[in-house]
């Protein structure tokens, strides 16, 4: 009921509230569900719904319920902050103000406070993190409200190892913790490269004498060329004789009834022509091979070459 009255007052005072991205209807529904969870003892669900309701449509009644919910979860620092917000939002004549002031004073006595100080001589750029939250220099030396229980304070300084402090505070405690940078990191040592030993140029080996076949290789080449030429001449002569015998066979033979009929001269010419043709083919092949090998020997073999120690290279034996 109290929340509904606040909502009506806000809507009357600010007609443009819906145009600012707020949703009073959803906020009211969340507030109602939050109250049900709170009465059932499910404080985590209740806090979540109160916080969402406050985001969608801020109201003092929601702040009061959210503060009481966080207090049930022992989130004393957050509860203390929320009670302070509610107290600032309540007008002087509001009947709820006295109760909120009483709750705020009660929790103010319960909440622990921790003062963190940085030891003198800390490196420039030193950072302090309390429970994962970075504390700037203005936060140092000031009593800050925290929840009861264990806390971790980490000091991060350039050129130093991180240093971790652990502090446990009971309800209502007031304690001071002086922190300093961790152990200094060793400076990197410059490694001077060792000079490489001068490498002396290796003497170039004397060029080896090329061993060349002696003049007798040239003689072999010319012999092979001569043999090849003779083979080609024989092949040409026997080829001419084979062609002559074929002409004789053509003159003496005739075709009768699809068969070739030859006389004695034609049959003799045919036999002799086959022999001459075979000899011509073999002579041409052997002559061409001999001529090719001989030409290769003549082209690749210099006319003169010496063995080491002045000995002349040549073919062993006599021809």
PDB file of C-alpha atoms in Angstrom:
ATOM      1  CA  UNK A   1       0.000   0.000   0.000  1.00  0.00           C
ATOM      2  CA  UNK A   2       2.775   2.388   0.921  1.00  0.00           C
ATOM      3  CA  UNK A   3       4.553   1.663  -2.339  1.00  0.00           C
ATOM      4  CA  UNK A   4       1.360   2.311  -4.299  1.00  0.00           C
ATOM      5  CA  UNK A   5       0.982   5.747  -2.697  1.00  0.00           C
ATOM      6  CA  UNK A   6       4.587   6.565  -3.601  1.00  0.00           C
ATOM      7  CA  UNK A   7       3.971   5.480  -7.181  1.00  0.00           C
ATOM      8  CA  UNK A   8       0.883   7.690  -7.467  1.00  0.00           C
ATOM      9  CA  UNK A   9       2.821  10.648  -6.100  1.00  0.00           C
ATOM     10  CA  UNK A  10       5.665  10.105  -8.534  1.00  0.00           C
ATOM     11  CA  UNK A  11       3.318   9.804 -11.495  1.00  0.00           C
ATOM     12  CA  UNK A  12       1.491  12.982 -10.555  1.00  0.00           C
ATOM     13  CA  UNK A  13       4.727  14.885 -10.034  1.00  0.00           C
ATOM     14  CA  UNK A  14       6.459  13.625 -13.159  1.00  0.00           C
ATOM     15  CA  UNK A  15       4.101  12.863 -16.082  1.00  0.00           C
ATOM     16  CA  UNK A  16       7.055  12.135 -18.362  1.00  0.00           C
ATOM     17  CA  UNK A  17       8.323   9.241 -16.226  1.00  0.00           C
ATOM     18  CA  UNK A  18       7.076   6.607 -18.697  1.00  0.00           C
ATOM     19  CA  UNK A  19       8.912   8.364 -21.524  1.00  0.00           C
ATOM     20  CA  UNK A  20      12.224   7.931 -19.696  1.00  0.00           C
ATOM     21  CA  UNK A  21      12.434   4.139 -20.105  1.00  0.00           C
ATOM     22  CA  UNK A  22      10.750   3.224 -16.808  1.00  0.00           C
ATOM     23  CA  UNK A  23       8.136   0.548 -16.324  1.00  0.00           C
ATOM     24  CA  UNK A  24       6.097   1.147 -13.128  1.00  0.00           C
ATOM     25  CA  UNK A  25       3.761  -1.783 -13.805  1.00  0.00           C
ATOM     26  CA  UNK A  26       6.611  -4.277 -14.100  1.00  0.00           C
ATOM     27  CA  UNK A  27       8.311  -2.699 -11.084  1.00  0.00           C
ATOM     28  CA  UNK A  28       5.149  -3.135  -9.003  1.00  0.00           C
ATOM     29  CA  UNK A  29       4.855  -6.801 -10.018  1.00  0.00           C
ATOM     30  CA  UNK A  30       8.498  -7.462  -9.146  1.00  0.00           C
ATOM     31  CA  UNK A  31       8.101  -5.704  -5.810  1.00  0.00           C
ATOM     32  CA  UNK A  32       5.116  -7.912  -4.964  1.00  0.00           C
ATOM     33  CA  UNK A  33       7.023 -11.092  -5.884  1.00  0.00           C
ATOM     34  CA  UNK A  34       9.999  -9.853  -3.893  1.00  0.00           C
ATOM     35  CA  UNK A  35       7.837  -9.450  -0.790  1.00  0.00           C
ATOM     36  CA  UNK A  36       6.541 -13.009  -1.199  1.00  0.00           C
ATOM     37  CA  UNK A  37      10.095 -14.385  -1.435  1.00  0.00           C
ATOM     38  CA  UNK A  38      11.177 -12.283   1.570  1.00  0.00           C
ATOM     39  CA  UNK A  39       8.309 -13.566   3.718  1.00  0.00           C
ATOM     40  CA  UNK A  40       9.211 -17.124   2.644  1.00  0.00           C
ATOM     41  CA  UNK A  41      12.808 -16.640   3.760  1.00  0.00           C
ATOM     42  CA  UNK A  42      14.259 -16.794   0.210  1.00  0.00           C
ATOM     43  CA  UNK A  43      16.309 -13.641   0.626  1.00  0.00           C
ATOM     44  CA  UNK A  44      18.498 -14.026  -2.472  1.00  0.00           C
ATOM     45  CA  UNK A  45      15.473 -14.135  -4.778  1.00  0.00           C
ATOM     46  CA  UNK A  46      13.878 -11.308  -2.837  1.00  0.00           C
ATOM     47  CA  UNK A  47      16.959  -9.073  -3.145  1.00  0.00           C
ATOM     48  CA  UNK A  48      17.243  -9.748  -6.884  1.00  0.00           C
ATOM     49  CA  UNK A  49      13.577  -8.793  -7.489  1.00  0.00           C
ATOM     50  CA  UNK A  50      13.744  -5.704  -5.296  1.00  0.00           C
ATOM     51  CA  UNK A  51      16.873  -4.542  -7.151  1.00  0.00           C
ATOM     52  CA  UNK A  52      15.221  -5.045 -10.551  1.00  0.00           C
ATOM     53  CA  UNK A  53      12.069  -3.270  -9.394  1.00  0.00           C
ATOM     54  CA  UNK A  54      14.194  -0.327  -8.208  1.00  0.00           C
ATOM     55  CA  UNK A  55      15.949  -0.189 -11.588  1.00  0.00           C
ATOM     56  CA  UNK A  56      12.690  -0.114 -13.536  1.00  0.00           C
ATOM     57  CA  UNK A  57      11.014   2.452 -11.275  1.00  0.00           C
ATOM     58  CA  UNK A  58      12.972   3.881  -8.293  1.00  0.00           C
ATOM     59  CA  UNK A  59      10.960   4.188  -5.073  1.00  0.00           C
ATOM     60  CA  UNK A  60      11.812   4.722  -1.411  1.00  0.00           C
ATOM     61  CA  UNK A  61       9.709   1.748  -0.333  1.00  0.00           C
ATOM     62  CA  UNK A  62      11.729  -0.524  -2.622  1.00  0.00           C
ATOM     63  CA  UNK A  63      14.989   0.822  -1.162  1.00  0.00           C
ATOM     64  CA  UNK A  64      13.786   0.069   2.372  1.00  0.00           C
ATOM     65  CA  UNK A  65      12.910  -3.517   1.473  1.00  0.00           C
ATOM     66  CA  UNK A  66      16.166  -3.968  -0.446  1.00  0.00           C
ATOM     67  CA  UNK A  67      18.202  -2.732   2.553  1.00  0.00           C
ATOM     68  CA  UNK A  68      16.395  -5.128   4.916  1.00  0.00           C
ATOM     69  CA  UNK A  69      16.939  -7.988   2.447  1.00  0.00           C
ATOM     70  CA  UNK A  70      20.703  -7.376   2.147  1.00  0.00           C
ATOM     71  CA  UNK A  71      20.903  -7.183   5.923  1.00  0.00           C
ATOM     72  CA  UNK A  72      19.388 -10.675   6.126  1.00  0.00           C
ATOM     73  CA  UNK A  73      22.126 -11.952   3.771  1.00  0.00           C
ATOM     74  CA  UNK A  74      24.852 -10.339   5.946  1.00  0.00           C
ATOM     75  CA  UNK A  75      25.744  -7.985   3.108  1.00  0.00           C
ATOM     76  CA  UNK A  76      26.189  -5.318   5.741  1.00  0.00           C
ATOM     77  CA  UNK A  77      28.146  -2.836   3.615  1.00  0.00           C
ATOM     78  CA  UNK A  78      25.524  -2.912   0.870  1.00  0.00           C
ATOM     79  CA  UNK A  79      22.691  -2.810   3.393  1.00  0.00           C
ATOM     80  CA  UNK A  80      24.277   0.189   5.148  1.00  0.00           C
ATOM     81  CA  UNK A  81      24.604   1.990   1.803  1.00  0.00           C
ATOM     82  CA  UNK A  82      20.969   1.235   0.895  1.00  0.00           C
ATOM     83  CA  UNK A  83      19.671   2.416   4.269  1.00  0.00           C
ATOM     84  CA  UNK A  84      21.564   5.678   3.730  1.00  0.00           C
ATOM     85  CA  UNK A  85      19.982   6.097   0.286  1.00  0.00           C
ATOM     86  CA  UNK A  86      16.515   5.508   1.684  1.00  0.00           C
ATOM     87  CA  UNK A  87      17.154   7.992   4.498  1.00  0.00           C
ATOM     88  CA  UNK A  88      18.225  10.674   2.016  1.00  0.00           C
ATOM     89  CA  UNK A  89      15.183  10.018  -0.186  1.00  0.00           C
ATOM     90  CA  UNK A  90      12.601  10.295   2.622  1.00  0.00           C
ATOM     91  CA  UNK A  91      11.131  13.761   3.191  1.00  0.00           C
ATOM     92  CA  UNK A  92      11.429  15.186   6.734  1.00  0.00           C
ATOM     93  CA  UNK A  93       7.781  14.605   7.637  1.00  0.00           C
ATOM     94  CA  UNK A  94       7.556  11.012   6.350  1.00  0.00           C
ATOM     95  CA  UNK A  95       6.333   8.633   9.051  1.00  0.00           C
ATOM     96  CA  UNK A  96       8.829   6.006   7.923  1.00  0.00           C
ATOM     97  CA  UNK A  97      11.852   8.211   8.550  1.00  0.00           C
ATOM     98  CA  UNK A  98      12.184   7.377  12.251  1.00  0.00           C
ATOM     99  CA  UNK A  99      12.244   3.638  11.577  1.00  0.00           C
ATOM    100  CA  UNK A 100      14.797   4.006   8.783  1.00  0.00           C
ATOM    101  CA  UNK A 101      17.045   6.149  10.999  1.00  0.00           C
ATOM    102  CA  UNK A 102      16.910   3.531  13.713  1.00  0.00           C
ATOM    103  CA  UNK A 103      17.806   0.696  11.287  1.00  0.00           C
ATOM    104  CA  UNK A 104      20.632   2.759   9.760  1.00  0.00           C
ATOM    105  CA  UNK A 105      22.157   3.465  13.205  1.00  0.00           C
ATOM    106  CA  UNK A 106      21.873  -0.170  14.221  1.00  0.00           C
ATOM    107  CA  UNK A 107      23.675  -1.450  11.180  1.00  0.00           C
ATOM    108  CA  UNK A 108      26.228   1.337  11.429  1.00  0.00           C
ATOM    109  CA  UNK A 109      27.366  -0.207  14.721  1.00  0.00           C
ATOM    110  CA  UNK A 110      27.564  -3.709  13.228  1.00  0.00           C
ATOM    111  CA  UNK A 111      29.423  -2.968  10.042  1.00  0.00           C
ATOM    112  CA  UNK A 112      33.246  -3.386  10.169  1.00  0.00           C
ATOM    113  CA  UNK A 113      35.525  -0.747   8.722  1.00  0.00           C
ATOM    114  CA  UNK A 114      38.977  -1.182   7.249  1.00  0.00           C
ATOM    115  CA  UNK A 115      41.541   1.557   6.724  1.00  0.00           C
ATOM    116  CA  UNK A 116      44.253   0.752   4.176  1.00  0.00           C
ATOM    117  CA  UNK A 117      47.462   2.776   4.133  1.00  0.00           C
ATOM    118  CA  UNK A 118      50.384   2.578   1.711  1.00  0.00           C
ATOM    119  CA  UNK A 119      53.842   2.425   3.248  1.00  0.00           C
ATOM    120  CA  UNK A 120      56.202   5.321   2.433  1.00  0.00           C
ATOM    121  CA  UNK A 121      58.571   4.872  -0.468  1.00  0.00           C
ATOM    122  CA  UNK A 122      56.135   2.880  -2.596  1.00  0.00           C
ATOM    123  CA  UNK A 123      57.033   2.915  -6.306  1.00  0.00           C
ATOM    124  CA  UNK A 124      55.222   5.303  -8.588  1.00  0.00           C
ATOM    125  CA  UNK A 125      52.177   3.658 -10.154  1.00  0.00           C
ATOM    126  CA  UNK A 126      51.492   1.273  -7.259  1.00  0.00           C
ATOM    127  CA  UNK A 127      47.912  -0.052  -7.306  1.00  0.00           C
ATOM    128  CA  UNK A 128      45.856  -1.512  -4.439  1.00  0.00           C
ATOM    129  CA  UNK A 129      42.965  -3.903  -5.040  1.00  0.00           C
ATOM    130  CA  UNK A 130      40.615  -4.922  -2.236  1.00  0.00           C
ATOM    131  CA  UNK A 131      38.514  -7.990  -3.041  1.00  0.00           C
ATOM    132  CA  UNK A 132      39.039  -7.367  -6.746  1.00  0.00           C
ATOM    133  CA  UNK A 133      38.063  -3.679  -6.559  1.00  0.00           C
ATOM    134  CA  UNK A 134      40.757  -1.133  -7.317  1.00  0.00           C
ATOM    135  CA  UNK A 135      41.138   1.558  -4.665  1.00  0.00           C
ATOM    136  CA  UNK A 136      42.426   4.929  -5.829  1.00  0.00           C
ATOM    137  CA  UNK A 137      44.806   7.067  -3.779  1.00  0.00           C
ATOM    138  CA  UNK A 138      41.918   9.125  -2.266  1.00  0.00           C
ATOM    139  CA  UNK A 139      40.541   5.874  -0.745  1.00  0.00           C
ATOM    140  CA  UNK A 140      43.731   5.294   1.241  1.00  0.00           C
ATOM    141  CA  UNK A 141      43.781   6.345   4.882  1.00  0.00           C
ATOM    142  CA  UNK A 142      39.959   6.426   5.061  1.00  0.00           C
ATOM    143  CA  UNK A 143      37.746   4.058   7.071  1.00  0.00           C
ATOM    144  CA  UNK A 144      35.741   2.194   4.463  1.00  0.00           C
ATOM    145  CA  UNK A 145      32.788  -0.050   5.333  1.00  0.00           C
ATOM    146  CA  UNK A 146      33.176  -3.706   4.377  1.00  0.00           C
ATOM    147  CA  UNK A 147      31.302  -6.926   5.037  1.00  0.00           C
ATOM    148  CA  UNK A 148      32.335  -9.111   7.978  1.00  0.00           C
ATOM    149  CA  UNK A 149      34.609 -11.998   7.084  1.00  0.00           C
ATOM    150  CA  UNK A 150      37.745 -12.593   4.999  1.00  0.00           C
ATOM    151  CA  UNK A 151      39.193  -9.991   2.640  1.00  0.00           C
ATOM    152  CA  UNK A 152      42.119  -9.999   0.222  1.00  0.00           C
ATOM    153  CA  UNK A 153      44.223  -6.944  -0.513  1.00  0.00           C
ATOM    154  CA  UNK A 154      46.661  -7.170  -3.428  1.00  0.00           C
ATOM    155  CA  UNK A 155      49.465  -4.659  -4.038  1.00  0.00           C
ATOM    156  CA  UNK A 156      50.639  -4.343  -7.646  1.00  0.00           C
ATOM    157  CA  UNK A 157      53.732  -2.244  -8.317  1.00  0.00           C
ATOM    158  CA  UNK A 158      55.805  -1.918 -11.498  1.00  0.00           C
ATOM    159  CA  UNK A 159      59.116  -3.765 -11.224  1.00  0.00           C
ATOM    160  CA  UNK A 160      57.937  -5.709  -8.159  1.00  0.00           C
ATOM    161  CA  UNK A 161      56.200  -9.002  -7.504  1.00  0.00           C
ATOM    162  CA  UNK A 162      52.554  -8.788  -6.485  1.00  0.00           C
ATOM    163  CA  UNK A 163      52.044  -8.915  -2.733  1.00  0.00           C
ATOM    164  CA  UNK A 164      48.875 -10.397  -1.229  1.00  0.00           C
ATOM    165  CA  UNK A 165      47.472  -9.553   2.230  1.00  0.00           C
ATOM    166  CA  UNK A 166      44.594 -11.409   3.891  1.00  0.00           C
ATOM    167  CA  UNK A 167      42.477  -9.766   6.583  1.00  0.00           C
ATOM    168  CA  UNK A 168      39.508 -11.120   8.556  1.00  0.00           C
ATOM    169  CA  UNK A 169      37.159  -8.623  10.185  1.00  0.00           C
ATOM    170  CA  UNK A 170      34.423  -9.241  12.721  1.00  0.00           C
ATOM    171  CA  UNK A 171      31.213  -7.195  13.049  1.00  0.00           C
ATOM    172  CA  UNK A 172      31.844  -3.704  14.389  1.00  0.00           C
ATOM    173  CA  UNK A 173      35.645  -3.971  14.014  1.00  0.00           C
ATOM    174  CA  UNK A 174      37.768  -0.938  13.136  1.00  0.00           C
ATOM    175  CA  UNK A 175      41.184  -1.945  11.810  1.00  0.00           C
ATOM    176  CA  UNK A 176      44.058  -0.422   9.869  1.00  0.00           C
ATOM    177  CA  UNK A 177      46.287  -2.286   7.426  1.00  0.00           C
ATOM    178  CA  UNK A 178      49.547  -0.840   6.084  1.00  0.00           C
ATOM    179  CA  UNK A 179      50.642  -2.410   2.825  1.00  0.00           C
ATOM    180  CA  UNK A 180      53.796  -2.208   0.733  1.00  0.00           C
ATOM    181  CA  UNK A 181      55.053  -3.390  -2.627  1.00  0.00           C
ATOM    182  CA  UNK A 182      56.307  -6.919  -3.010  1.00  0.00           C
ATOM    183  CA  UNK A 183      59.825  -8.140  -3.622  1.00  0.00           C
ATOM    184  CA  UNK A 184      61.684  -6.284  -6.317  1.00  0.00           C
ATOM    185  CA  UNK A 185      62.111  -8.208  -9.522  1.00  0.00           C
ATOM    186  CA  UNK A 186      65.709  -8.861 -10.611  1.00  0.00           C
ATOM    187  CA  UNK A 187      66.834  -6.563 -13.352  1.00  0.00           C
ATOM    188  CA  UNK A 188      67.509  -8.325 -16.632  1.00  0.00           C
ATOM    189  CA  UNK A 189      71.225  -8.815 -17.196  1.00  0.00           C
ATOM    190  CA  UNK A 190      72.574  -7.752 -20.537  1.00  0.00           C
ATOM    191  CA  UNK A 191      74.148 -10.657 -22.332  1.00  0.00           C
ATOM    192  CA  UNK A 192      77.236  -9.648 -24.303  1.00  0.00           C
ATOM    193  CA  UNK A 193      77.595 -11.856 -27.336  1.00  0.00           C
ATOM    194  CA  UNK A 194      80.966 -13.557 -27.598  1.00  0.00           C
ATOM    195  CA  UNK A 195      82.954 -12.492 -30.638  1.00  0.00           C
ATOM    196  CA  UNK A 196      83.087 -15.176 -33.218  1.00  0.00           C
ATOM    197  CA  UNK A 197      86.590 -16.405 -34.052  1.00  0.00           C
ATOM    198  CA  UNK A 198      87.827 -15.100 -37.336  1.00  0.00           C
ATOM    199  CA  UNK A 199      87.651 -17.828 -39.892  1.00  0.00           C
ATOM    200  CA  UNK A 200      90.678 -17.986 -42.141  1.00  0.00           C
ATOM    201  CA  UNK A 201      89.878 -18.522 -45.773  1.00  0.00           C
ATOM    202  CA  UNK A 202      90.633 -22.045 -46.825  1.00  0.00           C
ATOM    203  CA  UNK A 203      93.163 -22.348 -49.644  1.00  0.00           C
ATOM    204  CA  UNK A 204      91.542 -23.305 -52.875  1.00  0.00           C
ATOM    205  CA  UNK A 205      92.655 -26.727 -54.073  1.00  0.00           C
ATOM    206  CA  UNK A 206      94.737 -26.758 -57.198  1.00  0.00           C
ATOM    207  CA  UNK A 207      92.675 -27.664 -60.217  1.00  0.00           C
ATOM    208  CA  UNK A 208      93.105 -31.329 -61.062  1.00  0.00           C
ATOM    209  CA  UNK A 209      94.467 -32.176 -64.429  1.00  0.00           C
ATOM    210  CA  UNK A 210      91.899 -33.544 -66.740  1.00  0.00           C
ATOM    211  CA  UNK A 211      92.835 -36.927 -68.075  1.00  0.00           C
ATOM    212  CA  UNK A 212      92.193 -37.093 -71.757  1.00  0.00           C
ATOM    213  CA  UNK A 213      92.352 -40.108 -74.006  1.00  0.00           C
ATOM    214  CA  UNK A 214      95.446 -40.349 -76.181  1.00  0.00           C
ATOM    215  CA  UNK A 215      95.659 -40.023 -79.940  1.00  0.00           C
ATOM    216  CA  UNK A 216      94.916 -43.729 -80.459  1.00  0.00           C
ATOM    217  CA  UNK A 217      91.280 -42.962 -79.517  1.00  0.00           C
ATOM    218  CA  UNK A 218      91.116 -40.706 -82.572  1.00  0.00           C
ATOM    219  CA  UNK A 219      92.344 -43.569 -84.695  1.00  0.00           C
ATOM    220  CA  UNK A 220      89.582 -45.793 -83.397  1.00  0.00           C
ATOM    221  CA  UNK A 221      87.056 -43.101 -84.203  1.00  0.00           C
ATOM    222  CA  UNK A 222      88.222 -42.847 -87.818  1.00  0.00           C
ATOM    223  CA  UNK A 223      88.200 -46.639 -88.152  1.00  0.00           C
ATOM    224  CA  UNK A 224      84.590 -46.755 -86.956  1.00  0.00           C
ATOM    225  CA  UNK A 225      83.629 -43.964 -89.360  1.00  0.00           C
ATOM    226  CA  UNK A 226      85.238 -45.906 -92.213  1.00  0.00           C
ATOM    227  CA  UNK A 227      83.459 -49.119 -91.246  1.00  0.00           C
ATOM    228  CA  UNK A 228      80.180 -47.228 -91.021  1.00  0.00           C
ATOM    229  CA  UNK A 229      80.679 -45.703 -94.461  1.00  0.00           C
ATOM    230  CA  UNK A 230      81.502 -49.093 -95.965  1.00  0.00           C
ATOM    231  CA  UNK A 231      78.348 -50.543 -94.381  1.00  0.00           C
ATOM    232  CA  UNK A 232      76.240 -47.813 -95.951  1.00  0.00           C
ATOM    233  CA  UNK A 233      77.813 -48.461 -99.365  1.00  0.00           C
ATOM    234  CA  UNK A 234      77.147 -52.204 -99.090  1.00  0.00           C
ATOM    235  CA  UNK A 235      73.578 -51.513 -98.008  1.00  0.00           C
ATOM    236  CA  UNK A 236      73.068 -49.196-100.959  1.00  0.00           C
ATOM    237  CA  UNK A 237      74.525 -51.687-103.475  1.00  0.00           C
ATOM    238  CA  UNK A 238      72.522 -54.668-102.201  1.00  0.00           C
ATOM    239  CA  UNK A 239      69.408 -52.508-102.046  1.00  0.00           C
ATOM    240  CA  UNK A 240      69.887 -51.615-105.726  1.00  0.00           C
ATOM    241  CA  UNK A 241      70.314 -55.294-106.639  1.00  0.00           C
ATOM    242  CA  UNK A 242      67.178 -56.219-104.639  1.00  0.00           C
ATOM    243  CA  UNK A 243      65.207 -53.554-106.540  1.00  0.00           C
ATOM    244  CA  UNK A 244      66.567 -54.885-109.883  1.00  0.00           C
ATOM    245  CA  UNK A 245      65.475 -58.420-109.012  1.00  0.00           C
ATOM    246  CA  UNK A 246      62.002 -57.117-108.119  1.00  0.00           C
ATOM    247  CA  UNK A 247      61.696 -55.564-111.598  1.00  0.00           C
ATOM    248  CA  UNK A 248      62.721 -58.894-113.163  1.00  0.00           C
ATOM    249  CA  UNK A 249      60.126 -60.694-111.052  1.00  0.00           C
ATOM    250  CA  UNK A 250      57.435 -58.194-112.099  1.00  0.00           C
ATOM    251  CA  UNK A 251      58.259 -58.765-115.796  1.00  0.00           C
ATOM    252  CA  UNK A 252      58.139 -62.574-115.539  1.00  0.00           C
ATOM    253  CA  UNK A 253      55.082 -62.901-113.272  1.00  0.00           C
ATOM    254  CA  UNK A 254      51.416 -62.221-113.915  1.00  0.00           C
ATOM    255  CA  UNK A 255      48.169 -62.433-111.947  1.00  0.00           C
ATOM    256  CA  UNK A 256      45.740 -65.223-112.934  1.00  0.00           C
ATOM    257  CA  UNK A 257      42.487 -65.779-111.055  1.00  0.00           C
ATOM    258  CA  UNK A 258      43.627 -63.665-108.091  1.00  0.00           C
ATOM    259  CA  UNK A 259      46.933 -65.605-107.799  1.00  0.00           C
ATOM    260  CA  UNK A 260      50.480 -64.574-108.709  1.00  0.00           C
ATOM    261  CA  UNK A 261      51.934 -66.946-111.283  1.00  0.00           C
ATOM    262  CA  UNK A 262      55.690 -66.677-112.062  1.00  0.00           C
ATOM    263  CA  UNK A 263      58.052 -68.446-114.441  1.00  0.00           C
ATOM    264  CA  UNK A 264      61.475 -69.879-113.543  1.00  0.00           C
ATOM    265  CA  UNK A 265      63.202 -66.494-114.008  1.00  0.00           C
ATOM    266  CA  UNK A 266      60.626 -64.769-111.787  1.00  0.00           C
ATOM    267  CA  UNK A 267      60.942 -67.319-109.001  1.00  0.00           C
ATOM    268  CA  UNK A 268      64.735 -67.068-109.073  1.00  0.00           C
ATOM    269  CA  UNK A 269      64.571 -63.256-109.037  1.00  0.00           C
ATOM    270  CA  UNK A 270      62.201 -63.354-106.054  1.00  0.00           C
ATOM    271  CA  UNK A 271      64.521 -65.563-103.979  1.00  0.00           C
ATOM    272  CA  UNK A 272      67.631 -63.583-104.869  1.00  0.00           C
ATOM    273  CA  UNK A 273      65.834 -60.261-104.235  1.00  0.00           C
ATOM    274  CA  UNK A 274      64.845 -61.337-100.698  1.00  0.00           C
ATOM    275  CA  UNK A 275      68.491 -62.197 -99.912  1.00  0.00           C
ATOM    276  CA  UNK A 276      69.742 -58.855-101.266  1.00  0.00           C
ATOM    277  CA  UNK A 277      67.031 -56.979 -99.305  1.00  0.00           C
ATOM    278  CA  UNK A 278      68.027 -58.697 -96.019  1.00  0.00           C
ATOM    279  CA  UNK A 279      71.723 -57.967 -96.603  1.00  0.00           C
ATOM    280  CA  UNK A 280      70.891 -54.346 -97.450  1.00  0.00           C
ATOM    281  CA  UNK A 281      68.936 -53.865 -94.228  1.00  0.00           C
ATOM    282  CA  UNK A 282      71.676 -55.374 -92.020  1.00  0.00           C
ATOM    283  CA  UNK A 283      74.423 -53.416 -93.789  1.00  0.00           C
ATOM    284  CA  UNK A 284      72.533 -50.139 -93.428  1.00  0.00           C
ATOM    285  CA  UNK A 285      71.917 -50.733 -89.693  1.00  0.00           C
ATOM    286  CA  UNK A 286      75.501 -51.775 -88.911  1.00  0.00           C
ATOM    287  CA  UNK A 287      76.944 -48.954 -90.986  1.00  0.00           C
ATOM    288  CA  UNK A 288      74.797 -46.319 -89.342  1.00  0.00           C
ATOM    289  CA  UNK A 289      75.728 -47.590 -85.853  1.00  0.00           C
ATOM    290  CA  UNK A 290      79.451 -47.670 -86.602  1.00  0.00           C
ATOM    291  CA  UNK A 291      79.300 -44.252 -88.210  1.00  0.00           C
ATOM    292  CA  UNK A 292      77.505 -42.790 -85.135  1.00  0.00           C
ATOM    293  CA  UNK A 293      79.932 -44.271 -82.596  1.00  0.00           C
ATOM    294  CA  UNK A 294      82.931 -43.141 -84.614  1.00  0.00           C
ATOM    295  CA  UNK A 295      81.600 -39.605 -84.907  1.00  0.00           C
ATOM    296  CA  UNK A 296      80.974 -39.505 -81.128  1.00  0.00           C
ATOM    297  CA  UNK A 297      84.546 -40.638 -80.380  1.00  0.00           C
ATOM    298  CA  UNK A 298      85.983 -38.015 -82.727  1.00  0.00           C
ATOM    299  CA  UNK A 299      83.868 -35.184 -81.294  1.00  0.00           C
ATOM    300  CA  UNK A 300      84.409 -35.931 -77.569  1.00  0.00           C
ATOM    301  CA  UNK A 301      88.089 -36.921 -77.622  1.00  0.00           C
ATOM    302  CA  UNK A 302      90.834 -34.251 -77.883  1.00  0.00           C
ATOM    303  CA  UNK A 303      93.727 -35.173 -80.073  1.00  0.00           C
ATOM    304  CA  UNK A 304      96.312 -35.280 -77.256  1.00  0.00           C
ATOM    305  CA  UNK A 305      96.350 -35.774 -73.463  1.00  0.00           C
ATOM    306  CA  UNK A 306      98.964 -36.651 -70.912  1.00  0.00           C
ATOM    307  CA  UNK A 307      98.797 -39.053 -67.965  1.00  0.00           C
ATOM    308  CA  UNK A 308     100.032 -37.847 -64.536  1.00  0.00           C
ATOM    309  CA  UNK A 309     103.825 -37.758 -64.326  1.00  0.00           C
ATOM    310  CA  UNK A 310     103.976 -37.260 -68.097  1.00  0.00           C
ATOM    311  CA  UNK A 311     102.696 -40.737 -69.158  1.00  0.00           C
ATOM    312  CA  UNK A 312     100.614 -40.741 -72.300  1.00  0.00           C
ATOM    313  CA  UNK A 313      97.144 -42.242 -71.968  1.00  0.00           C
ATOM    314  CA  UNK A 314      96.087 -44.722 -74.553  1.00  0.00           C
ATOM    315  CA  UNK A 315      94.628 -48.157 -75.107  1.00  0.00           C
ATOM    316  CA  UNK A 316      96.621 -50.984 -73.561  1.00  0.00           C
ATOM    317  CA  UNK A 317      97.881 -53.588 -75.987  1.00  0.00           C
ATOM    318  CA  UNK A 318      98.770 -53.497 -79.659  1.00  0.00           C
ATOM    319  CA  UNK A 319      96.561 -53.399 -82.715  1.00  0.00           C
TER     320      UNK A 319
END
